[in-house]
mmCIF file of C-alpha atoms in Angstrom:
data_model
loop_
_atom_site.group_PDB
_atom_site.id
_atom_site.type_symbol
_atom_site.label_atom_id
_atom_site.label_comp_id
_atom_site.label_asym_id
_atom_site.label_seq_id
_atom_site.Cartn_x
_atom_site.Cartn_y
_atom_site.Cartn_z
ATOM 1 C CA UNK A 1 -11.772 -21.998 -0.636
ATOM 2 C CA UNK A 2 -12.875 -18.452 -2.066
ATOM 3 C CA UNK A 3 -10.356 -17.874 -4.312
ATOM 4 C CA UNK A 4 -9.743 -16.081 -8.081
ATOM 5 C CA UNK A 5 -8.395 -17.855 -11.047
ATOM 6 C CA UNK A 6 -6.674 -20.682 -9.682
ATOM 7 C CA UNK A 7 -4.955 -22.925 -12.100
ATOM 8 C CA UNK A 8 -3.063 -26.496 -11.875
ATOM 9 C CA UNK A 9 0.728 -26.289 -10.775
ATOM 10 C CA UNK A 10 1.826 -27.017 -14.436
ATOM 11 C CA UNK A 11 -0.391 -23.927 -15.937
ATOM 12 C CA UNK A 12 0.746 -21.528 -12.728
ATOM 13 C CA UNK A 13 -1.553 -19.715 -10.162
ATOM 14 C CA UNK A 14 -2.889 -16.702 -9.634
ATOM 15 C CA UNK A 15 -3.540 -16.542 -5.705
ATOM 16 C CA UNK A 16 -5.267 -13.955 -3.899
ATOM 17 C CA UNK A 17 -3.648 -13.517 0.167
ATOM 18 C CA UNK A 18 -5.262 -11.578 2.472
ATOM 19 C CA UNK A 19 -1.461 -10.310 3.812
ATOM 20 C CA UNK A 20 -1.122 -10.086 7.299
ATOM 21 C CA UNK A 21 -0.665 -7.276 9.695
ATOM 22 C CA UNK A 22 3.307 -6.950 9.921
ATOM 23 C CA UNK A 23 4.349 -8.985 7.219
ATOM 24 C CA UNK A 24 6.078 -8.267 4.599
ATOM 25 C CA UNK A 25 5.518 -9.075 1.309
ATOM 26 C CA UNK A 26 8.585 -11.153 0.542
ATOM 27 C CA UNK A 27 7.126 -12.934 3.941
ATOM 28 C CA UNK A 28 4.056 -14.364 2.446
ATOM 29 C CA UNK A 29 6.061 -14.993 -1.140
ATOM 30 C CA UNK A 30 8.558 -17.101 0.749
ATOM 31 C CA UNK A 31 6.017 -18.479 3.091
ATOM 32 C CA UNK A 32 4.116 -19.755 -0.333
ATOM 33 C CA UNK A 33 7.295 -20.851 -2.323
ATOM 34 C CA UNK A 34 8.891 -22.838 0.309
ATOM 35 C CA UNK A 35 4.584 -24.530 1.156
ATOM 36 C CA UNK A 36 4.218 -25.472 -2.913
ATOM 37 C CA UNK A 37 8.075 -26.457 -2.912
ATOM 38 C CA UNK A 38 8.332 -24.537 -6.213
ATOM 39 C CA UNK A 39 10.913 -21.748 -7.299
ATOM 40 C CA UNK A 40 8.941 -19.248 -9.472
ATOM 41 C CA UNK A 41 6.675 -17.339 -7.253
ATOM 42 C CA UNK A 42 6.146 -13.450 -7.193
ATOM 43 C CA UNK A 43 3.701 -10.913 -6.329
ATOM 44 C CA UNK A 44 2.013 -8.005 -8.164
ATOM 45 C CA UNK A 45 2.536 -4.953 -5.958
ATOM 46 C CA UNK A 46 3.971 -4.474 -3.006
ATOM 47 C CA UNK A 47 2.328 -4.160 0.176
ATOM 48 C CA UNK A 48 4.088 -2.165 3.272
ATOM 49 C CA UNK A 49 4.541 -4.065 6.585
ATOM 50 C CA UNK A 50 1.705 -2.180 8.298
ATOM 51 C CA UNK A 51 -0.785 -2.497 5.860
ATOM 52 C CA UNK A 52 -3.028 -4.954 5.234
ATOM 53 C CA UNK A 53 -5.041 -6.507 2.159
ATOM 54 C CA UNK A 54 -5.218 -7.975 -1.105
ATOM 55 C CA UNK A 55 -1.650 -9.321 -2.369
ATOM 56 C CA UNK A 56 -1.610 -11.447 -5.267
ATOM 57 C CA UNK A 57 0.659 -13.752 -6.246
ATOM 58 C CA UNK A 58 1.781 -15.729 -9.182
ATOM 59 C CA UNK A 59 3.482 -19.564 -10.077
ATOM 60 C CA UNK A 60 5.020 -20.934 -12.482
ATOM 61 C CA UNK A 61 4.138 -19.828 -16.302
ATOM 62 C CA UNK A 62 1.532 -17.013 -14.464
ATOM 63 C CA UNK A 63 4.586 -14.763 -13.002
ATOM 64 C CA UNK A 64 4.298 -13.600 -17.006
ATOM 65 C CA UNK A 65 1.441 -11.556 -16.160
ATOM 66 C CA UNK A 66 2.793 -9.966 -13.368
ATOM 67 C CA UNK A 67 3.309 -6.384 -14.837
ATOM 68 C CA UNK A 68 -0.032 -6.677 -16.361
ATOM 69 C CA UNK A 69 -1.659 -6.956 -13.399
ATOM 70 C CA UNK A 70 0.153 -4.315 -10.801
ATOM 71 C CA UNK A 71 -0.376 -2.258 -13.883
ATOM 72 C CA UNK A 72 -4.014 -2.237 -13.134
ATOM 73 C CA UNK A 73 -5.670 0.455 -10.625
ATOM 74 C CA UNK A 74 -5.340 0.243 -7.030
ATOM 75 C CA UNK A 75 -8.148 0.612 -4.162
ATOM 76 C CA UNK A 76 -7.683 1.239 -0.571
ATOM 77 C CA UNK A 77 -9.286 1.876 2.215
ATOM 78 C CA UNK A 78 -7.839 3.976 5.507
ATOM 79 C CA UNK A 79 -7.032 6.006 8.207
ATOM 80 C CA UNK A 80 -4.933 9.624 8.340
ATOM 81 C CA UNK A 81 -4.221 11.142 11.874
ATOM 82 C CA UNK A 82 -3.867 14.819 11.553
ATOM 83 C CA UNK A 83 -1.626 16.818 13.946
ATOM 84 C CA UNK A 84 1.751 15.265 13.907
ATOM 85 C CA UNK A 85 4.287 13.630 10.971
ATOM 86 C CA UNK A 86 6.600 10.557 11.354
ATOM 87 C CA UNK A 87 9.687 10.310 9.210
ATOM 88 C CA UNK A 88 8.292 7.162 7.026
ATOM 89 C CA UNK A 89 5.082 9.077 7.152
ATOM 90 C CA UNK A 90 3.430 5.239 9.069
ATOM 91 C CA UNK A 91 3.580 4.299 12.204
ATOM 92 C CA UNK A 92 6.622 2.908 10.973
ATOM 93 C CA UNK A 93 8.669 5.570 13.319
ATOM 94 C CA UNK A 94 8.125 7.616 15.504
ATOM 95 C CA UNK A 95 5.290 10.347 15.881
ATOM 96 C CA UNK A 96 6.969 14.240 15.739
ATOM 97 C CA UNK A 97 6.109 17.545 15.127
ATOM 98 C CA UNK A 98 2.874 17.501 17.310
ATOM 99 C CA UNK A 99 0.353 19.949 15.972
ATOM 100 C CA UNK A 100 -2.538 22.139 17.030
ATOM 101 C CA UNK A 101 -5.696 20.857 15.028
ATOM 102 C CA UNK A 102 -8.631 21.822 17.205
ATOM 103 C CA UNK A 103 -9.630 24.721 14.203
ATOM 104 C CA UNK A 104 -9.685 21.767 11.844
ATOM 105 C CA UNK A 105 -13.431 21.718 10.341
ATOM 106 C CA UNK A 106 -14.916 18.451 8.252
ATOM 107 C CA UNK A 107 -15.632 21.042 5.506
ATOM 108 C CA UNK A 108 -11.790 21.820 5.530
ATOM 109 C CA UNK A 109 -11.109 18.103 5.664
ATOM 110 C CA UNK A 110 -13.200 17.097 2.677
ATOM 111 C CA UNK A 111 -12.358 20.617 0.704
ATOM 112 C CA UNK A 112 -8.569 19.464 1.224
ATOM 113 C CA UNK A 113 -9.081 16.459 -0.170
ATOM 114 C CA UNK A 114 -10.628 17.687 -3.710
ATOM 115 C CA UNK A 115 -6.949 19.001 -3.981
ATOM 116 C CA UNK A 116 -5.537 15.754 -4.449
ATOM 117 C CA UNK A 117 -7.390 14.342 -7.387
ATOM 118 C CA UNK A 118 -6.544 14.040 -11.214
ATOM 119 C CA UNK A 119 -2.525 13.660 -11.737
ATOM 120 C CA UNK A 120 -0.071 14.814 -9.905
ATOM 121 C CA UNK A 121 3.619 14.682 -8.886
ATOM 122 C CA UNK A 122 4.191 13.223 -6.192
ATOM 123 C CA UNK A 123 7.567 12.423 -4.145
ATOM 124 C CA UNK A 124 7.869 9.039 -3.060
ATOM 125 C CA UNK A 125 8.586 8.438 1.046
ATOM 126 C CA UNK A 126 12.135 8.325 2.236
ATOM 127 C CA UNK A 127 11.248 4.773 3.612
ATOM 128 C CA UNK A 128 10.526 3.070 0.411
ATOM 129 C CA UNK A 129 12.207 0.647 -1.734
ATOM 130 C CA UNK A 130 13.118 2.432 -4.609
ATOM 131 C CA UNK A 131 16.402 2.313 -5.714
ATOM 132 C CA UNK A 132 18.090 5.398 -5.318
ATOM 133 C CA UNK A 133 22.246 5.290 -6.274
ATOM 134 C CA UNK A 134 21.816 0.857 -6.398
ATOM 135 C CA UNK A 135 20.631 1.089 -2.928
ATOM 136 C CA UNK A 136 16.945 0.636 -1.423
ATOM 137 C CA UNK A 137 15.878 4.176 -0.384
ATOM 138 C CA UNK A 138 14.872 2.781 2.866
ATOM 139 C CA UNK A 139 18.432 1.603 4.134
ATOM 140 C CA UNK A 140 19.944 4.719 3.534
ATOM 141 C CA UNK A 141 16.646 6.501 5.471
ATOM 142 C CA UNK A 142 17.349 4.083 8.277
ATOM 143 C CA UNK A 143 20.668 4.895 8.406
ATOM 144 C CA UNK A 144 20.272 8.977 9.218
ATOM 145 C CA UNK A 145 21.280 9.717 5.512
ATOM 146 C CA UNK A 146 18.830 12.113 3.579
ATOM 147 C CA UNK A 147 17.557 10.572 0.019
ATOM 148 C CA UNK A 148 16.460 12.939 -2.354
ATOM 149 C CA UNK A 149 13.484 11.000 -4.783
ATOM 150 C CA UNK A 150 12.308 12.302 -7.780
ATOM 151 C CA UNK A 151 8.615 13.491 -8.163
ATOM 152 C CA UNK A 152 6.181 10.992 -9.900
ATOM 153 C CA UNK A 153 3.272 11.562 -11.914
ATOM 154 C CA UNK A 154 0.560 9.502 -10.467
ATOM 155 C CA UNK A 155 -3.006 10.062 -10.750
ATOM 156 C CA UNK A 156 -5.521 10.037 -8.151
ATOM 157 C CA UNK A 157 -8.632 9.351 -9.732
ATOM 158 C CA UNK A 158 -10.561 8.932 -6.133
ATOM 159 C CA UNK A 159 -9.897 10.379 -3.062
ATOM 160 C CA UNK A 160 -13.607 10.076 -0.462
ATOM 161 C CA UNK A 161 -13.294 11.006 2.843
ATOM 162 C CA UNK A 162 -15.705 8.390 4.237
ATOM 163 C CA UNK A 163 -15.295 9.250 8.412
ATOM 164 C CA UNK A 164 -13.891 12.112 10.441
ATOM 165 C CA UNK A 165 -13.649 11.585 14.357
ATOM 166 C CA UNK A 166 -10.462 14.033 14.582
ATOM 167 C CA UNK A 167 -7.584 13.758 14.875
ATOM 168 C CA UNK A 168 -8.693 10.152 12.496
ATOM 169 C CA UNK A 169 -9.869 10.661 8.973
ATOM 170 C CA UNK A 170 -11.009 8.077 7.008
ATOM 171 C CA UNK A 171 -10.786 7.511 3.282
ATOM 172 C CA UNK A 172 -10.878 5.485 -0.237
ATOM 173 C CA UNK A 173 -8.647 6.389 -2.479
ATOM 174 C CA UNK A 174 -8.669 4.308 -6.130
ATOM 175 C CA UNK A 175 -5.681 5.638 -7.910
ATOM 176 C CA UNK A 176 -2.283 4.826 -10.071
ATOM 177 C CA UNK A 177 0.004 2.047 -10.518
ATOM 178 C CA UNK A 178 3.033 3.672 -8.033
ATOM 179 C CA UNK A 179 0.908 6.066 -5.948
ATOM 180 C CA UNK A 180 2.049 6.058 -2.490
ATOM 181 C CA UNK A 181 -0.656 6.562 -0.110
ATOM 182 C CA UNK A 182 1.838 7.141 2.866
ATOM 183 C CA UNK A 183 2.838 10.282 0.655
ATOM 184 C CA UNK A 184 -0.737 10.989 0.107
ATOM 185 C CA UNK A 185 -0.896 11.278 4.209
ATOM 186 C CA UNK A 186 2.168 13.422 4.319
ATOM 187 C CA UNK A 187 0.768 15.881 1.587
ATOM 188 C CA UNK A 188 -2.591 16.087 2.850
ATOM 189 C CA UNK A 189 -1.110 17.115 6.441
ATOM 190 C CA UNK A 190 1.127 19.836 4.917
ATOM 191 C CA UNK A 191 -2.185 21.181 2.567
ATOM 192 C CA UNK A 192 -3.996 21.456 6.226
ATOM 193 C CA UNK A 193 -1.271 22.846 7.983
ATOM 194 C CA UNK A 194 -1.283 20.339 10.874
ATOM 195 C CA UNK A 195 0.763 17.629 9.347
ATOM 196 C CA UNK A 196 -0.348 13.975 9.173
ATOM 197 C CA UNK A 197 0.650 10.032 8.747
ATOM 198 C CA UNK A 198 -0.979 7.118 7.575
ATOM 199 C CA UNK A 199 -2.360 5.046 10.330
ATOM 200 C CA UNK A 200 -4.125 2.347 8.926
ATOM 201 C CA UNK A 201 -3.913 1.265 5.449
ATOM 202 C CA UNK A 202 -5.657 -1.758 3.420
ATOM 203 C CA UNK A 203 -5.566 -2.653 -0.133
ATOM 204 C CA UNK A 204 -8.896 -3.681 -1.288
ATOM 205 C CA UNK A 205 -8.836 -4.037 -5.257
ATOM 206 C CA UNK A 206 -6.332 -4.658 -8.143
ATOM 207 C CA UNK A 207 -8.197 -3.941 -11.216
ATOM 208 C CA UNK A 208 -10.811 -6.738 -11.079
ATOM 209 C CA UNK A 209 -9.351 -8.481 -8.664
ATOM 210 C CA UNK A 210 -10.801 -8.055 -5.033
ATOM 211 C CA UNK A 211 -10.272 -8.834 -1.698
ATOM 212 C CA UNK A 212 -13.550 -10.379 -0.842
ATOM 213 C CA UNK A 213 -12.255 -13.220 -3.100
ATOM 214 C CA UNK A 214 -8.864 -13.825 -1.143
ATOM 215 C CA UNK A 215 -7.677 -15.693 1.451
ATOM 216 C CA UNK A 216 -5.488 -15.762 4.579
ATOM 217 C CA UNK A 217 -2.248 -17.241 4.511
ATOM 218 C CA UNK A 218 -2.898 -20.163 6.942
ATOM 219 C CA UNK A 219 -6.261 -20.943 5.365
ATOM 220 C CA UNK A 220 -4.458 -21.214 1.606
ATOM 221 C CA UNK A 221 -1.337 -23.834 3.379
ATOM 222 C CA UNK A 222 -4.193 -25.927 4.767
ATOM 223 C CA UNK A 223 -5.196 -26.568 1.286
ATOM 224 C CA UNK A 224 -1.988 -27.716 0.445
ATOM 225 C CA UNK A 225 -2.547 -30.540 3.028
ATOM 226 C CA UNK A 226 -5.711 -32.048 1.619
#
């Protein structure tokens, strides 16, 4: 099993999950607790439903070093569509606000995205789970209420359009601890005047942890078998 600093059940683990398309990342922490039959498991940065990638978790003693590692920088790598918004700014909800973008150039795409580099604030989505009033921001969005976050400094440190096939843009972005790159979407849209939502999103590094060295959730349970 490729795998990164994996220790004896006594010591704790460090696992690296390739999370799957649609789960949540309480689904693959309670997937793993109730496998290893052992209370203290978390993970080190959240992971939205619709993205994909590198979640790691910890056992035992090794939850300790959970804030030391989502402290670490992120990586991703993904798709914008340019020419409409969704409220959760994902294909969370639904697509609105259809746009022209047929005047959209790939110098215009890559120029935009030299704006959003270095620190910056940045206001979370609607749809997220920060606590706003001791409720998840995301029930209240849900519900039809309007949640007013607070800007965040984050800092972008690399933002590479890698592919344009319009209305798809493709990127790598290595940035912050707290950086949402749904947000990232939603401001790049607004900078080219034809909106935009995230449409494909995978995590690919946590500081020197990668994803080439995880694995999938089925293929870590069948080494709980052996």
């Amino acid at each position: 099993m490729n795998m990164a600093s994996i220790n004896n059940n006594d010591q704790g683990m460090v696992l690296l999950i390739d999370k799957p398309f649609r789960w949540t990342s309480f689904d693959v922490v309670k997937k793993v607790r109730n496998a290893m039959k052992i209370k203290k498991v978390g993970h080190s940065g959240t992971l939205d439903p619709l993205a994909t990638g590198l979640l790691i978790l910890c056992t035992g003693p090794k939850t300790k070093t959970i804030n030391q590692i989502q402290d670490q920088e992120k990586e991703y790598q993904g798709t914008f569509t340019i020419g409409a918004t969704t409220p959760s700014y994902d294909l969370e909800t639904e697509i609105i606000n259809l746009k022209e973008y047929g005047h959209i150039t790939t110098e215009m795409i890559h120029k935009a995205a030299d704006q959003f580099t270095g620190w910056l604030d940045q206001i979370p989505p609607q749809h997220s789970a920060i606590k706003k009033d001791g409720q998840r921001a995301y029930v209240a969005a849900r519900a039809g209420k309007e949640v007013v976050l607070e800007p965040r400094k984050v800092e972008i440190k690399v933002f590479e359009i890698t592919a344009v096939r319009l209305p798809e843009v493709d990127f790598r972005v290595v940035c912050s601890k707290g950086t949402y790159i749904r947000s990232l979407a939603r401001d790049f849209g607004e900078h080219l005047g034809t909106g935009a939502y995230l449409s494909a999103l995978t995590r690919v590094r946590i500081g020197a942890y990668h994803l080439d060295n995880a694995t999938t959730v089925a293929a870590f349970l069948e080494t709980l078998k052996s």
